[in-house]
Amino acid sequence: MRFSFLALLAGWSATSCAKTPVSNSEVEGKYPDDLDGLAKKLSKLAKIVFPGSDQFDNASARWSVLNAPHVNFVVIPATEEDVSETVKYANKKRLPFLAYNTAHGAITTLQRMDHGIEIYLNQLSYVDIAHDGKTVKIGAGTQSKTVTDTLWAAGKQTVTGTCECVSYMGPGLGGGHGWLQGHHGIIADQWVSLNVVLADGSQQTIDKKSDLWWAMKGAGHNFGIVTSVTAKIYDIQHRHWAIEAMVFSGDKVEDVYQCANDHLLNKQPEGVINWSYWLNNPDPIILFWIIQEGVETVDAAISKPFRDINPLSVTPDSGDYRDLANWTGIALDSPPCQKAGLANPRFPLYLDSYNVTAMKKAWKIFAAETSTGSPFNNSLFMFEGYSTQGVRAFPEDSTAFAFRNKNLLAAPLITYKPDGFELDGKAAELGSKLRRIFYEGSGKKEMNVYINYAFGDEKPSNWYGSERWRQERLQTLKRKYDPQNKFGFFGPVV
């Protein structure tokens, strides 16, 4: 079959590329000697790109450059079979491999890949709605925004990640929170079947009859490369959405979050979400949103307790579901979505409620450590308060995702321009300190961490649940499906 080599390094050709010295010292000596063998097995539209080309730079760029993986070359599959062939080739050459999507995962365990093949899935992008309108087949490289927009045009929707620039698939492998989870559950709860390339390069279609099904829904990064998914979709129930954006000064931190405890947590309807950031503008502020579906103005009974705290400003808005990402600053063109060469470690923690004493303590540290002049001035502290009814409707033991009973997801995002190991250490110290305040305030024995936001120094029991049966089940499946730990770079279960 025909294959196209793109943007080779100077002096390289399709027949001699493997024999030509590599100018980049980080990858010198790590090219296999017969790339033609892989090239001949790939489809006509597949590509291989190398360091020194724009395509390589675009394909290998990550949202967070902290402890990023190192790759020697990139295979860009055009078919699901191309993924299989690439994995088989990597195994034959004893080369590590790692699937990339939009590369927003920032977990530091990725640095364990110090050479190897990147499999960039962006050409596997499509959204095919079934004739009966009940399911959709989504290519593994499809962005969340593409899924949302395509389904919306057909009068349909499903649970996707909240951020427009991330892939549909990536968040789902770790469970996957989304705006519609109050109705339907997490992203992984929507899946009907998965096409997966396993560690040996074989292709399988798995569903609820497979023992691997449970693990893919929450710990999926550890078991295979998903090349496409069939998921449930739903008729649009509410075309109108409304939001109120309230800005509070830091002295109101206890009042704001006690108000959320009293009036929202465990009470908010399926279509109501509370979402907030701490950030500098230029002084530190609390930006608190109340989001509601099915209305053009947020219900006054919901917003009044917060308005009574005397916010600095209140900005209402209305639109439809597709506006949510823009309203909350995570649209495709929003600053947090851009790959700007920054380090973006996060330090997530699930919570049952807002501990206002901990909130006040953390606020003081966040405000002081990210103030004007700090290298961390552009950092955020994120608090995601989704509706949980749909998530709790599924049994606790139905997925490797273990935290269905949690109300809140908190995560400091320490953003900075890289400037050496010392600054990296300070960032890690700040993020860990802020998380520990909330962890100690929670009174919980175990720290529960959302794997998709994880920093990387946590334990598998933090990512996948501390119950002994969970850890044993994951390890048993790992021994069966990936005994050599080929998929061991992103939040490894062992």
Tab-separated table of N, CA, C and O in Angstrom, residues 8-96:
chain	number	residue	atom	x	y	z
A	8	LEU	N	10.572	15.366	6.068
A	8	LEU	CA	11.710	14.663	6.629
A	8	LEU	C	12.824	15.642	6.978
A	8	LEU	O	12.915	16.740	6.452
A	9	LEU	N	13.684	15.220	7.882
A	9	LEU	CA	14.859	16.021	8.181
A	9	LEU	C	15.717	16.157	6.930
A	9	LEU	O	15.678	15.322	6.037
A	10	ALA	N	16.515	17.207	6.892
A	10	ALA	CA	17.357	17.445	5.713
A	10	ALA	C	18.205	16.222	5.402
A	10	ALA	O	18.853	15.653	6.266
A	11	GLY	N	18.174	15.847	4.141
A	11	GLY	CA	18.985	14.730	3.698
A	11	GLY	C	18.337	13.381	3.803
A	11	GLY	O	18.908	12.382	3.376
A	12	TRP	N	17.122	13.360	4.396
A	12	TRP	CA	16.461	12.075	4.551
A	12	TRP	C	15.632	11.760	3.315
A	12	TRP	O	15.146	12.636	2.633
A	13	SER	N	15.416	10.454	3.080
A	13	SER	CA	14.500	10.021	2.024
A	13	SER	C	13.788	8.785	2.506
A	13	SER	O	14.159	8.182	3.510
A	14	ALA	N	12.770	8.385	1.793
A	14	ALA	CA	11.980	7.232	2.222
A	14	ALA	C	12.797	5.956	2.243
A	14	ALA	O	12.472	5.014	2.945
A	15	THR	N	13.876	5.896	1.477
A	15	THR	CA	14.651	4.667	1.413
A	15	THR	C	15.884	4.695	2.292
A	15	THR	O	16.455	3.656	2.573
A	16	SER	N	16.300	5.879	2.724
A	16	SER	CA	17.544	5.934	3.485
A	16	SER	C	17.406	6.634	4.817
A	16	SER	O	18.387	6.826	5.506
A	17	CYS	N	16.177	6.988	5.213
A	17	CYS	CA	15.998	7.809	6.415
A	17	CYS	C	16.585	7.153	7.647
A	17	CYS	O	17.161	7.828	8.497
A	18	ALA	N	16.458	5.847	7.772
A	18	ALA	CA	16.921	5.196	8.984
A	18	ALA	C	18.435	5.124	9.057
A	18	ALA	O	18.991	4.865	10.113
A	19	LYS	N	19.121	5.318	7.951
A	19	LYS	CA	20.576	5.203	7.939
A	19	LYS	C	21.262	6.554	8.059
A	19	LYS	O	22.482	6.626	8.119
A	20	THR	N	20.472	7.622	8.064
A	20	THR	CA	21.044	8.960	8.114
A	20	THR	C	21.137	9.430	9.556
A	20	THR	O	20.191	9.288	10.317
A	21	PRO	N	22.253	9.974	10.009
A	21	PRO	CA	22.365	10.444	11.385
A	21	PRO	C	21.298	11.482	11.703
A	21	PRO	O	20.912	12.279	10.856
A	22	VAL	N	20.862	11.488	12.950
A	22	VAL	CA	19.843	12.420	13.403
A	22	VAL	C	20.526	13.589	14.090
A	22	VAL	O	21.407	13.412	14.924
A	23	SER	N	20.122	14.804	13.716
A	23	SER	CA	20.805	15.977	14.251
A	23	SER	C	20.385	16.294	15.680
A	23	SER	O	21.112	16.942	16.412
A	24	ASN	N	19.194	15.844	16.085
A	24	ASN	CA	18.704	16.133	17.425
A	24	ASN	C	19.306	15.135	18.409
A	24	ASN	O	19.039	13.947	18.336
A	25	SER	N	20.113	15.586	19.322
A	25	SER	CA	20.843	14.676	20.200
A	25	SER	C	19.918	13.856	21.080
A	25	SER	O	20.277	12.766	21.518
A	26	GLU	N	18.731	14.377	21.362
A	26	GLU	CA	17.820	13.651	22.238
A	26	GLU	C	17.308	12.371	21.591
A	26	GLU	O	16.871	11.459	22.276
A	27	VAL	N	17.328	12.298	20.301
A	27	VAL	CA	16.794	11.113	19.638
A	27	VAL	C	17.848	10.378	18.833
A	27	VAL	O	17.557	9.387	18.195
A	28	GLU	N	19.083	10.861	18.853
A	28	GLU	CA	20.133	10.245	18.052
A	28	GLU	C	20.335	8.789	18.459
A	28	GLU	O	20.386	8.450	19.632
A	29	GLY	N	20.427	7.932	17.463
A	29	GLY	CA	20.682	6.534	17.718
A	29	GLY	C	19.475	5.712	18.092
A	29	GLY	O	19.595	4.528	18.355
A	30	LYS	N	18.293	6.323	18.109
A	30	LYS	CA	17.108	5.598	18.549
A	30	LYS	C	16.113	5.377	17.423
A	30	LYS	O	14.958	5.051	17.657
A	31	TYR	N	16.530	5.564	16.195
A	31	TYR	CA	15.663	5.258	15.057
A	31	TYR	C	15.857	3.801	14.668
A	31	TYR	O	16.984	3.324	14.566
A	32	PRO	N	14.774	3.073	14.445
A	32	PRO	CA	14.916	1.705	13.945
A	32	PRO	C	15.471	1.711	12.532
A	32	PRO	O	15.406	2.713	11.834
A	33	ASP	N	15.991	0.574	12.098
A	33	ASP	CA	16.718	0.539	10.831
A	33	ASP	C	15.863	0.153	9.629
A	33	ASP	O	16.375	-0.006	8.533
A	34	ASP	N	14.559	-0.040	9.819
A	34	ASP	CA	13.748	-0.419	8.665
A	34	ASP	C	12.348	0.196	8.734
A	34	ASP	O	11.348	-0.509	8.692
A	35	LEU	N	12.305	1.508	8.807
A	35	LEU	CA	10.997	2.174	8.831
A	35	LEU	C	10.181	1.872	7.584
A	35	LEU	O	8.952	1.949	7.605
A	36	ASP	N	10.854	1.518	6.499
A	36	ASP	CA	10.112	1.157	5.298
A	36	ASP	C	9.179	-0.020	5.565
A	36	ASP	O	8.108	-0.135	4.975
A	37	GLY	N	9.612	-0.917	6.461
A	37	GLY	CA	8.775	-2.061	6.773
A	37	GLY	C	7.452	-1.652	7.374
A	37	GLY	O	6.406	-2.243	7.068
A	38	LEU	N	7.477	-0.620	8.234
A	38	LEU	CA	6.230	-0.080	8.775
A	38	LEU	C	5.471	0.676	7.703
A	38	LEU	O	4.248	0.521	7.553
A	39	ALA	N	6.196	1.481	6.918
A	39	ALA	CA	5.549	2.321	5.912
A	39	ALA	C	4.707	1.500	4.945
A	39	ALA	O	3.596	1.891	4.580
A	40	LYS	N	5.201	0.342	4.559
A	40	LYS	CA	4.509	-0.470	3.567
A	40	LYS	C	3.217	-1.075	4.110
A	40	LYS	O	2.357	-1.499	3.326
A	41	LYS	N	3.093	-1.126	5.425
A	41	LYS	CA	1.910	-1.737	6.018
A	41	LYS	C	0.830	-0.712	6.375
A	41	LYS	O	-0.277	-1.098	6.755
A	42	LEU	N	1.175	0.566	6.284
A	42	LEU	CA	0.218	1.604	6.627
A	42	LEU	C	-0.620	2.000	5.412
A	42	LEU	O	-0.222	1.813	4.270
A	43	SER	N	-1.757	2.587	5.664
A	43	SER	CA	-2.674	2.983	4.599
A	43	SER	C	-2.144	4.210	3.849
A	43	SER	O	-1.207	4.886	4.302
A	44	LYS	N	-2.746	4.502	2.725
A	44	LYS	CA	-2.268	5.553	1.832
A	44	LYS	C	-2.201	6.920	2.505
A	44	LYS	O	-1.283	7.703	2.243
A	45	LEU	N	-3.156	7.218	3.382
A	45	LEU	CA	-3.220	8.553	3.992
A	45	LEU	C	-2.494	8.644	5.331
A	45	LEU	O	-2.471	9.699	5.952
A	46	ALA	N	-1.917	7.551	5.791
A	46	ALA	CA	-1.130	7.599	7.019
A	46	ALA	C	0.156	8.381	6.784
A	46	ALA	O	0.602	8.535	5.647
A	47	LYS	N	0.759	8.850	7.864
A	47	LYS	CA	1.964	9.674	7.760
A	47	LYS	C	2.944	9.289	8.859
A	47	LYS	O	2.559	8.838	9.931
A	48	ILE	N	4.222	9.497	8.579
A	48	ILE	CA	5.255	9.466	9.607
A	48	ILE	C	6.003	10.790	9.528
A	48	ILE	O	6.431	11.196	8.447
A	49	VAL	N	6.145	11.458	10.658
A	49	VAL	CA	6.836	12.745	10.661
A	49	VAL	C	7.939	12.727	11.715
A	49	VAL	O	7.860	12.013	12.714
A	50	PHE	N	8.960	13.558	11.473
A	50	PHE	CA	10.175	13.511	12.264
A	50	PHE	C	10.515	14.876	12.853
A	50	PHE	O	10.027	15.904	12.388
A	51	PRO	N	11.372	14.895	13.880
A	51	PRO	CA	11.821	16.159	14.458
A	51	PRO	C	12.407	17.076	13.397
A	51	PRO	O	13.065	16.628	12.454
A	52	GLY	N	12.150	18.372	13.551
A	52	GLY	CA	12.627	19.349	12.590
A	52	GLY	C	11.559	19.787	11.621
A	52	GLY	O	11.793	20.682	10.801
A	53	SER	N	10.372	19.196	11.704
A	53	SER	CA	9.270	19.575	10.815
A	53	SER	C	8.139	20.206	11.616
A	53	SER	O	7.958	19.925	12.801
A	54	ASP	N	7.375	21.063	10.958
A	54	ASP	CA	6.210	21.675	11.605
A	54	ASP	C	5.197	20.612	12.012
A	54	ASP	O	4.569	20.726	13.077
A	55	GLN	N	5.024	19.599	11.171
A	55	GLN	CA	4.041	18.563	11.501
A	55	GLN	C	4.442	17.801	12.759
A	55	GLN	O	3.591	17.452	13.575
A	56	PHE	N	5.734	17.531	12.905
A	56	PHE	CA	6.189	16.868	14.132
A	56	PHE	C	5.924	17.768	15.343
A	56	PHE	O	5.426	17.310	16.374
A	57	ASP	N	6.269	19.049	15.213
A	57	ASP	CA	6.061	19.975	16.322
A	57	ASP	C	4.590	20.050	16.716
A	57	ASP	O	4.244	20.038	17.903
A	58	ASN	N	3.710	20.139	15.725
A	58	ASN	CA	2.279	20.227	16.016
A	58	ASN	C	1.750	18.938	16.637
A	58	ASN	O	0.945	18.968	17.575
A	59	ALA	N	2.213	17.824	16.117
A	59	ALA	CA	1.702	16.542	16.589
A	59	ALA	C	2.199	16.184	17.981
A	59	ALA	O	1.498	15.513	18.748
A	60	SER	N	3.391	16.624	18.324
A	60	SER	CA	3.990	16.225	19.602
A	60	SER	C	3.848	17.286	20.688
A	60	SER	O	4.215	17.034	21.844
A	61	ALA	N	3.315	18.472	20.344
A	61	ALA	CA	3.160	19.528	21.348
A	61	ALA	C	2.165	19.111	22.415
A	61	ALA	O	1.131	18.513	22.124
A	62	ARG	N	2.481	19.436	23.647
A	62	ARG	CA	1.589	19.122	24.748
A	62	ARG	C	1.146	20.404	25.450
A	62	ARG	O	1.853	21.414	25.449
A	63	TRP	N	-0.026	20.321	26.058
A	63	TRP	CA	-0.577	21.472	26.777
A	63	TRP	C	0.299	21.856	27.956
A	63	TRP	O	0.500	23.019	28.249
A	64	SER	N	0.855	20.874	28.635
A	64	SER	CA	1.805	21.120	29.716
A	64	SER	C	3.139	20.492	29.346
A	64	SER	O	3.211	19.297	29.024
A	65	VAL	N	4.205	21.294	29.384
A	65	VAL	CA	5.522	20.791	28.994
A	65	VAL	C	6.295	20.223	30.179
A	65	VAL	O	7.402	19.722	30.006
A	66	LEU	N	5.717	20.263	31.368
A	66	LEU	CA	6.392	19.733	32.547
A	66	LEU	C	6.467	18.209	32.470
A	66	LEU	O	5.448	17.535	32.362
A	67	ASN	N	7.682	17.672	32.528
A	67	ASN	CA	7.891	16.224	32.520
A	67	ASN	C	7.151	15.544	31.374
A	67	ASN	O	6.554	14.470	31.542
A	68	ALA	N	7.208	16.168	30.221
A	68	ALA	CA	6.526	15.616	29.044
A	68	ALA	C	7.275	14.398	28.517
A	68	ALA	O	8.486	14.261	28.715
A	69	PRO	N	6.593	13.495	27.829
A	69	PRO	CA	7.269	12.356	27.214
A	69	PRO	C	8.138	12.800	26.048
A	69	PRO	O	7.918	13.864	25.456
A	70	HIS	N	9.132	11.993	25.712
A	70	HIS	CA	10.002	12.263	24.563
A	70	HIS	C	9.736	11.216	23.493
A	70	HIS	O	9.734	10.015	23.783
A	71	VAL	N	9.512	11.661	22.277
A	71	VAL	CA	9.254	10.732	21.175
A	71	VAL	C	10.264	10.977	20.060
A	71	VAL	O	10.706	12.100	19.838
A	72	ASN	N	10.614	9.894	19.350
A	72	ASN	CA	11.585	9.985	18.261
A	72	ASN	C	10.940	10.330	16.932
A	72	ASN	O	11.526	11.027	16.109
A	73	PHE	N	9.761	9.781	16.714
A	73	PHE	CA	9.014	10.115	15.503
A	73	PHE	C	7.544	9.844	15.767
A	73	PHE	O	7.175	9.205	16.760
A	74	VAL	N	6.713	10.366	14.885
A	74	VAL	CA	5.261	10.307	15.071
A	74	VAL	C	4.622	9.562	13.910
A	74	VAL	O	4.895	9.865	12.742
A	75	VAL	N	3.795	8.602	14.228
A	75	VAL	CA	2.941	7.957	13.236
A	75	VAL	C	1.546	8.567	13.363
A	75	VAL	O	0.997	8.663	14.462
A	76	ILE	N	1.002	9.022	12.240
A	76	ILE	CA	-0.340	9.611	12.216
A	76	ILE	C	-1.248	8.659	11.442
A	76	ILE	O	-1.296	8.694	10.208
A	77	PRO	N	-1.937	7.768	12.120
A	77	PRO	CA	-2.763	6.778	11.437
A	77	PRO	C	-3.937	7.429	10.713
A	77	PRO	O	-4.472	8.453	11.147
A	78	ALA	N	-4.342	6.800	9.620
A	78	ALA	CA	-5.540	7.229	8.907
A	78	ALA	C	-6.673	6.217	9.070
A	78	ALA	O	-7.817	6.509	8.731
A	79	THR	N	-6.338	5.025	9.564
A	79	THR	CA	-7.334	3.982	9.794
A	79	THR	C	-7.060	3.332	11.144
A	79	THR	O	-5.963	3.447	11.705
A	80	GLU	N	-8.043	2.609	11.643
A	80	GLU	CA	-7.852	1.881	12.892
A	80	GLU	C	-6.799	0.788	12.723
A	80	GLU	O	-6.030	0.501	13.659
A	81	GLU	N	-6.731	0.205	11.547
A	81	GLU	CA	-5.735	-0.825	11.276
A	81	GLU	C	-4.320	-0.249	11.342
A	81	GLU	O	-3.368	-0.954	11.717
A	82	ASP	N	-4.160	1.022	10.970
A	82	ASP	CA	-2.835	1.654	11.065
A	82	ASP	C	-2.324	1.664	12.503
A	82	ASP	O	-1.124	1.519	12.752
A	83	VAL	N	-3.225	1.865	13.441
A	83	VAL	CA	-2.833	1.852	14.858
A	83	VAL	C	-2.320	0.470	15.231
A	83	VAL	O	-1.272	0.318	15.870
A	84	SER	N	-3.047	-0.548	14.807
A	84	SER	CA	-2.643	-1.925	15.083
A	84	SER	C	-1.268	-2.230	14.497
A	84	SER	O	-0.402	-2.803	15.176
A	85	GLU	N	-1.049	-1.847	13.256
A	85	GLU	CA	0.232	-2.121	12.603
A	85	GLU	C	1.377	-1.395	13.298
A	85	GLU	O	2.497	-1.915	13.413
A	86	THR	N	1.113	-0.185	13.764
A	86	THR	CA	2.159	0.579	14.441
A	86	THR	C	2.547	-0.065	15.764
A	86	THR	O	3.732	-0.148	16.112
A	87	VAL	N	1.568	-0.529	16.511
A	87	VAL	CA	1.855	-1.199	17.778
A	87	VAL	C	2.628	-2.495	17.535
A	87	VAL	O	3.599	-2.803	18.244
A	88	LYS	N	2.238	-3.253	16.527
A	88	LYS	CA	2.965	-4.485	16.207
A	88	LYS	C	4.413	-4.179	15.822
A	88	LYS	O	5.348	-4.889	16.230
A	89	TYR	N	4.611	-3.118	15.061
A	89	TYR	CA	5.961	-2.718	14.660
A	89	TYR	C	6.782	-2.298	15.879
A	89	TYR	O	7.947	-2.697	16.028
A	90	ALA	N	6.175	-1.513	16.754
A	90	ALA	CA	6.879	-1.064	17.960
A	90	ALA	C	7.288	-2.260	18.816
A	90	ALA	O	8.407	-2.308	19.352
A	91	ASN	N	6.410	-3.219	18.945
A	91	ASN	CA	6.736	-4.411	19.729
A	91	ASN	C	7.882	-5.196	19.088
A	91	ASN	O	8.786	-5.683	19.781
A	92	LYS	N	7.841	-5.323	17.764
A	92	LYS	CA	8.899	-6.046	17.054
A	92	LYS	C	10.249	-5.391	17.281
A	92	LYS	O	11.278	-6.072	17.443
A	93	LYS	N	10.255	-4.044	17.323
A	93	LYS	CA	11.501	-3.292	17.493
A	93	LYS	C	11.805	-2.969	18.956
A	93	LYS	O	12.784	-2.288	19.265
A	94	ARG	N	10.940	-3.466	19.840
A	94	ARG	CA	11.082	-3.215	21.279
A	94	ARG	C	11.147	-1.720	21.581
A	94	ARG	O	11.959	-1.257	22.397
A	95	LEU	N	10.275	-0.996	20.929
A	95	LEU	CA	10.182	0.445	21.143
A	95	LEU	C	8.939	0.783	21.966
A	95	LEU	O	7.860	0.239	21.712
A	96	PRO	N	9.052	1.668	22.942
A	96	PRO	CA	7.860	2.150	23.624
A	96	PRO	C	6.962	2.904	22.647
A	96	PRO	O	7.434	3.453	21.640
